[in-house]
Short mmCIF file of C-alpha atoms in Angstrom, two decimals:
data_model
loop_
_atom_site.label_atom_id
_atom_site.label_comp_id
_atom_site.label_asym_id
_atom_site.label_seq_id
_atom_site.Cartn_x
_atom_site.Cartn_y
_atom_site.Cartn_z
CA UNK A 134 -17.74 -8.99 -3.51
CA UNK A 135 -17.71 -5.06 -2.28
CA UNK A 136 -14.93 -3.34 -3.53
CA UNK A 137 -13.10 -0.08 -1.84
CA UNK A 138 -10.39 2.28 -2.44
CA UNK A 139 -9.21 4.45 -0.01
CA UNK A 140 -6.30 6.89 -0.08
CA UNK A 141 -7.61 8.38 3.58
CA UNK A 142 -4.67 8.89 5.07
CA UNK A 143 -2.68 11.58 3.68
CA UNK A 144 -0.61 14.73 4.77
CA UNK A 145 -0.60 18.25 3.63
CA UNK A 146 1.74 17.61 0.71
CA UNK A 147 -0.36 14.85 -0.99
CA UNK A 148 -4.60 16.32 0.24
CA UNK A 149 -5.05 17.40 -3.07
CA UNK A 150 -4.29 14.00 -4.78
CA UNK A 151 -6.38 12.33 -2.54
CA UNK A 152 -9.19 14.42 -2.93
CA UNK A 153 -8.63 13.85 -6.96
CA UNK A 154 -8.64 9.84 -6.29
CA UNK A 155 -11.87 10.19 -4.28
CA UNK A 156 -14.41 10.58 -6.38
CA UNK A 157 -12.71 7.95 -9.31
CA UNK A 158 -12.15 5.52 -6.30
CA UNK A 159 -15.59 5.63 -5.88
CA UNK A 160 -17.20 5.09 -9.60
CA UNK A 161 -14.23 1.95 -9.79
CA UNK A 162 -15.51 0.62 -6.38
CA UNK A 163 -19.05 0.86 -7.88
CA UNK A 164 -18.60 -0.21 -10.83
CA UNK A 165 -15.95 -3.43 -9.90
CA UNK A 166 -18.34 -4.64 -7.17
CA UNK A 167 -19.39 -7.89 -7.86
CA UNK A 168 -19.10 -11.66 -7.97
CA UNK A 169 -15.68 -13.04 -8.81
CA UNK A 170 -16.21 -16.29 -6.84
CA UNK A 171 -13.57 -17.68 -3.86
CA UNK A 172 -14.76 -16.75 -0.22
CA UNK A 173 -13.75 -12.80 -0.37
CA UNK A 174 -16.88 -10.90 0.35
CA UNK A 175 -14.56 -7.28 0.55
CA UNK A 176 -11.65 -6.66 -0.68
CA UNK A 177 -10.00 -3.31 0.64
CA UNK A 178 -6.81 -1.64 -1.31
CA UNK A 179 -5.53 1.51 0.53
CA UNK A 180 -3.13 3.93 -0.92
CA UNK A 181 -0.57 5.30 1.58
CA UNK A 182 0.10 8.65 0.95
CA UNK A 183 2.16 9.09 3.94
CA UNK A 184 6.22 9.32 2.62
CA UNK A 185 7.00 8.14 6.32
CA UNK A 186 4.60 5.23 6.76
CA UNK A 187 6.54 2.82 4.59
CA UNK A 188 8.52 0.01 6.33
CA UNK A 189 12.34 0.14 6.91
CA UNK A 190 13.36 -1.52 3.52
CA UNK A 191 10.34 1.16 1.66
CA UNK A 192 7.44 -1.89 1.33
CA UNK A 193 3.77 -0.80 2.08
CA UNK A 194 2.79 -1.04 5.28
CA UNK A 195 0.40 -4.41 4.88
CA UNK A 196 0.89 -6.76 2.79
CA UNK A 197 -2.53 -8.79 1.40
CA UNK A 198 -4.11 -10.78 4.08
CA UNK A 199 -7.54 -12.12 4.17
CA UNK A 200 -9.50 -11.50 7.46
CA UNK A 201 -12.52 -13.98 9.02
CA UNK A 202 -13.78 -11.29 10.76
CA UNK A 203 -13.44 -7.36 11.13
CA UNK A 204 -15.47 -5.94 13.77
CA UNK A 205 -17.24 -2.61 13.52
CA UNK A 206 -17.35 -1.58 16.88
CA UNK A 207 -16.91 2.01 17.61
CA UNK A 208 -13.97 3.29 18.92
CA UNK A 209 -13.63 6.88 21.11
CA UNK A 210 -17.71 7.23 20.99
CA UNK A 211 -18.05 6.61 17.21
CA UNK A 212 -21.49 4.68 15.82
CA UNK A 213 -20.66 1.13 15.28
CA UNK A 214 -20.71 -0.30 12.08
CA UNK A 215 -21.91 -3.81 10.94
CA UNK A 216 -19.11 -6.18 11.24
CA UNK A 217 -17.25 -7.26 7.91
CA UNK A 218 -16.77 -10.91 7.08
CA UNK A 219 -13.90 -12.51 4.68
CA UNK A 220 -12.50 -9.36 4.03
CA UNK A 221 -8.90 -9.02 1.75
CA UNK A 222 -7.19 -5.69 2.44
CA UNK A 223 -3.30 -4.61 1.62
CA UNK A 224 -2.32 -1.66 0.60
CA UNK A 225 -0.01 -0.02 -2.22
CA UNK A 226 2.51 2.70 -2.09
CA UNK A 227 3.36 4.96 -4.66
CA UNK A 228 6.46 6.65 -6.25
CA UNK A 229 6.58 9.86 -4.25
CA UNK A 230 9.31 11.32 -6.33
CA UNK A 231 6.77 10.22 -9.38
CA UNK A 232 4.25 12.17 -7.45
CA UNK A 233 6.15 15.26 -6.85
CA UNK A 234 7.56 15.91 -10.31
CA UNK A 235 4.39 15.33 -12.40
CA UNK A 236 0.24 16.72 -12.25
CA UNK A 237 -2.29 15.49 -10.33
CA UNK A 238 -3.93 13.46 -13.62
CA UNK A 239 -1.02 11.77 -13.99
CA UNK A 240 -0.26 10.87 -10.34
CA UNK A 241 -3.74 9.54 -10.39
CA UNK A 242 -2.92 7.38 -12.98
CA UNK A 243 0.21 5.96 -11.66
CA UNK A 244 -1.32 5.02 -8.64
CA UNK A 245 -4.68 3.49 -10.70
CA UNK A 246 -1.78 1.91 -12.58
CA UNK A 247 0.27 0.33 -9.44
CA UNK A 248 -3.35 -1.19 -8.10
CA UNK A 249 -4.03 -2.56 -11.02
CA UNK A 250 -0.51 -4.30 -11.35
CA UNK A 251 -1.01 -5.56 -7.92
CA UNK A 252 -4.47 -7.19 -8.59
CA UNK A 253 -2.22 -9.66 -10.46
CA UNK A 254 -0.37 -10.29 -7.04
CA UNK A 255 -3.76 -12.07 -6.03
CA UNK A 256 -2.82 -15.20 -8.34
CA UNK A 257 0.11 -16.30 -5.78
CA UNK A 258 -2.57 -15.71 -3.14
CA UNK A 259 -4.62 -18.98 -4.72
CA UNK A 260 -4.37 -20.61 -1.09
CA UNK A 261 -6.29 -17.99 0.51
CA UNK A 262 -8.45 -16.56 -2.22
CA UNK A 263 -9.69 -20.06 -3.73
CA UNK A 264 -11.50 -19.74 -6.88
CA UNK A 265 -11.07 -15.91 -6.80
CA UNK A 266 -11.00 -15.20 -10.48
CA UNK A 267 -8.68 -11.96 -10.82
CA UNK A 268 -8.35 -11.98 -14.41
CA UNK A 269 -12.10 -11.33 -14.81
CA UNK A 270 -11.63 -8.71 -12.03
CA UNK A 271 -8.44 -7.53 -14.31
CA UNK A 272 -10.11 -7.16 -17.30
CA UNK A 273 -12.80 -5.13 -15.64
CA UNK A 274 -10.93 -2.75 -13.78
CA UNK A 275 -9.08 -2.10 -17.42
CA UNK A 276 -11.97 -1.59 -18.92
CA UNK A 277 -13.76 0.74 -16.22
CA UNK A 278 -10.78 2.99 -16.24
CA UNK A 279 -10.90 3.29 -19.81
CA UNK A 280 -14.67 4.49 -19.50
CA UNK A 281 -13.98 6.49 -16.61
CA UNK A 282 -10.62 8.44 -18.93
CA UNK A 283 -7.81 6.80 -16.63
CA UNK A 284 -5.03 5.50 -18.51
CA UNK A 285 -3.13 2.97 -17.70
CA UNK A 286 -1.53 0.18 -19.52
CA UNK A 287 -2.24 -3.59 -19.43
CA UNK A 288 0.55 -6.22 -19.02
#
């Protein structure tokens, strides 16, 4: 399974933190990659960073949901891209008061922290993720962030 974090779309007020989660989005996504079992053959996670993209009662915008198909086809004159199959994508949303009151570092960590609490969300997903073992894919993300000097605490 191919991993990917993306906090892509941001504002002004939260660029910087999304350039900091960049480049530790993409050792985790490198280093998580790999067979966990069930049908997924992605799995996306997106971090809005967007204070007015939330729904009416605050929630992230999607929810998980696992996808047959997601086409690449270009849109507006852009290349096309290979077309993605079983894909699981939601997205998380962070504290932005958390965000605003504290550094960069430990922004970065609260958000590392709220993805990997949400990993755990994939258990009550057992319908659509079959044999999808997330407490291997748990234990790994703990342990990657611990090489990679993100803290965050397992529960």
């Amino acid at each position: 399974m191919k991993l990917g974090f993306h906090a892509s779309i941001c504002d002004e007020s939260t660029r910087s933190l999304a350039d900091a989660l960049r480049p530790r989005f993409d050792k985790l996504s490198e280093q998580l990659s790999g067979e966990y079992g069930g049908p997924m053959e992605h799995l996306w996670i997106d971090v809005e960073l967007l204070v007015g993209s939330a729904k009416s009662d605050g929630q992230p915008q999607h929810t998980f949901r696992l996808q047959k198909r997601v086409s690449g086809r270009g849109h507006f004159g852009l290349p096309a891209m290979p077309d993605r199959f079983n894909v699981g994508h939601y997205s998380v949303r962070p504290d932005f008061s958390f965000l605003a009151t504290h550094s960069t570092d430990e922004s970065v960590s609260h958000i590392v922290q709220l993805i990997y609490e949400s990993l755990a969300e994939l258990e009550f997903k057992r319908r659509r993720v079959g044999d999808f073992d997330t407490r291997l894919l748990r234990e790994r993300f703990l342990h990657t962030c611990k090489e990679l000097g993100i803290s965050i605490q397992s529960n």
